[in-house]
Amino acid sequence: MGATLHVCITCRAGTVPEEGQPCPGTRLHAALSQEAAPEGVRIRPVECLSACGKGPAIALSAPGSWSYIHGPMQPEDSAVILAFAAAYAATPDGIVPWRERPALFRKHVIARLPPQETNE
């Protein structure tokens, strides 16, 4: 099924971007898109994750799995973000064991959401 790495491209991270310059969320998405997405991971730009005070923010989700919102993330974190997205995608439930998470993902959790129930 695969996982989705949602990247808030409208996030200003509490700043006012200079005229004609991309906002921090757009820069993060650009950095992530320059690298190959891990197998089983789709990178998807989104308009807003409502984490403006802790942005730029990303979210990870997959069918039947726990979802997470993390922030702030920076363009220079892209390799760590993509490696964690690969680890997330490889789990059956979205839970990467705490000790296997990079420090960035231990310290920058904004929210964790339970799997959506299905009508089976």
Short mmCIF file of C-alpha atoms in Angstrom, two decimals:
data_model
loop_
_atom_site.label_atom_id
_atom_site.label_comp_id
_atom_site.label_asym_id
_atom_site.label_seq_id
_atom_site.Cartn_x
_atom_site.Cartn_y
_atom_site.Cartn_z
CA MET A 1 0.00 0.00 0.00
CA GLY A 2 2.76 2.45 0.85
CA ALA A 3 3.20 5.50 3.00
CA THR A 4 2.70 9.16 2.23
CA LEU A 5 5.06 11.89 3.38
CA HIS A 6 2.95 15.05 3.45
CA VAL A 7 4.93 18.30 3.34
CA CYS A 8 3.26 21.60 4.21
CA ILE A 9 4.26 23.90 1.35
CA THR A 10 2.47 26.96 2.74
CA CYS A 11 4.24 26.94 6.10
CA ARG A 12 5.91 30.22 6.90
CA ALA A 13 7.30 28.89 10.21
CA GLY A 14 6.35 32.10 11.97
CA THR A 15 8.30 34.28 9.56
CA VAL A 16 7.45 36.66 6.76
CA PRO A 17 9.29 35.50 3.63
CA GLU A 18 11.13 38.09 1.61
CA GLU A 19 9.27 39.28 -1.46
CA GLY A 20 9.64 36.75 -4.25
CA GLN A 21 11.26 34.12 -1.99
CA PRO A 22 9.67 30.74 -1.26
CA CYS A 23 8.37 30.14 2.23
CA PRO A 24 10.17 27.64 4.51
CA GLY A 25 7.67 24.86 3.77
CA THR A 26 8.17 25.23 0.02
CA ARG A 27 11.94 25.10 0.50
CA LEU A 28 11.60 21.92 2.57
CA HIS A 29 9.45 20.29 -0.09
CA ALA A 30 11.95 21.28 -2.79
CA ALA A 31 14.83 19.73 -0.81
CA LEU A 32 12.90 16.49 -0.27
CA SER A 33 11.85 16.33 -3.93
CA GLN A 34 15.45 16.66 -5.11
CA GLU A 35 16.23 13.25 -3.60
CA ALA A 36 14.74 9.95 -4.65
CA ALA A 37 11.78 8.96 -2.52
CA PRO A 38 12.38 5.69 -0.67
CA GLU A 39 10.63 2.59 -1.93
CA GLY A 40 7.05 2.56 -0.70
CA VAL A 41 6.99 6.30 0.07
CA ARG A 42 5.18 9.00 -1.88
CA ILE A 43 6.05 12.66 -1.24
CA ARG A 44 2.96 14.85 -1.42
CA PRO A 45 2.75 18.62 -1.03
CA VAL A 46 -0.19 19.84 1.07
CA GLU A 47 -1.57 23.30 1.72
CA CYS A 48 -1.57 23.34 5.52
CA LEU A 49 -0.99 20.96 8.43
CA SER A 50 -2.08 23.55 11.05
CA ALA A 51 1.29 23.35 12.79
CA CYS A 52 2.33 26.91 11.98
CA GLY A 53 4.01 27.52 15.32
CA LYS A 54 6.15 24.39 14.91
CA GLY A 55 6.75 24.42 11.18
CA PRO A 56 7.80 23.68 8.62
CA ALA A 57 5.87 20.51 9.33
CA ILE A 58 5.56 17.11 7.75
CA ALA A 59 3.15 14.26 8.33
CA LEU A 60 3.49 10.54 7.73
CA SER A 61 0.49 8.35 7.07
CA ALA A 62 -0.34 4.93 5.67
CA PRO A 63 -3.53 2.88 5.49
CA GLY A 64 -4.16 1.03 8.75
CA SER A 65 -1.21 2.74 10.46
CA TRP A 66 -0.64 5.38 13.09
CA SER A 67 -0.06 8.82 11.56
CA TYR A 68 2.41 11.41 12.83
CA ILE A 69 2.95 15.14 12.46
CA HIS A 70 6.51 16.36 13.04
CA GLY A 71 8.09 19.79 13.09
CA PRO A 72 10.02 21.92 12.78
CA MET A 73 11.91 20.34 9.92
CA GLN A 74 14.56 22.01 7.79
CA PRO A 75 15.74 21.42 4.20
CA GLU A 76 19.08 20.17 5.55
CA ASP A 77 17.14 17.42 7.39
CA SER A 78 15.92 15.89 4.12
CA ALA A 79 18.15 12.78 4.21
CA VAL A 80 17.08 12.00 7.80
CA ILE A 81 13.41 12.66 6.94
CA LEU A 82 13.52 10.31 3.95
CA ALA A 83 15.32 7.60 5.93
CA PHE A 84 12.70 7.80 8.66
CA ALA A 85 9.90 7.75 6.06
CA ALA A 86 11.39 4.51 4.70
CA ALA A 87 11.48 3.00 8.20
CA TYR A 88 7.88 4.12 8.77
CA ALA A 89 6.75 2.59 5.47
CA ALA A 90 8.39 -0.73 6.39
CA THR A 91 6.30 -1.12 9.56
CA PRO A 92 2.96 -2.92 9.62
CA ASP A 93 1.38 -0.31 11.91
CA GLY A 94 3.38 2.92 11.52
CA ILE A 95 5.21 2.50 14.80
CA VAL A 96 8.97 2.74 14.42
CA PRO A 97 10.52 1.58 17.72
CA TRP A 98 11.63 4.55 19.82
CA ARG A 99 15.30 3.51 19.92
CA GLU A 100 15.40 3.18 16.14
CA ARG A 101 14.12 6.72 15.56
CA PRO A 102 16.63 9.45 14.75
CA ALA A 103 16.82 12.17 17.43
CA LEU A 104 15.02 14.54 15.08
CA PHE A 105 11.96 12.27 15.20
CA ARG A 106 12.13 11.68 18.94
CA LYS A 107 12.15 15.38 19.78
CA HIS A 108 9.92 16.94 17.12
CA VAL A 109 6.63 15.03 17.41
CA ILE A 110 3.65 17.36 17.28
CA ALA A 111 0.89 14.74 17.15
CA ARG A 112 0.24 11.04 16.79
CA LEU A 113 -3.11 9.90 15.39
CA PRO A 114 -4.56 6.40 15.61
CA PRO A 115 -5.26 4.38 12.50
CA GLN A 116 -8.52 5.14 10.78
CA GLU A 117 -11.05 2.40 11.33
CA THR A 118 -12.30 0.51 8.33
CA ASN A 119 -15.71 -1.03 7.82
CA GLU A 120 -14.71 -4.66 7.52
#
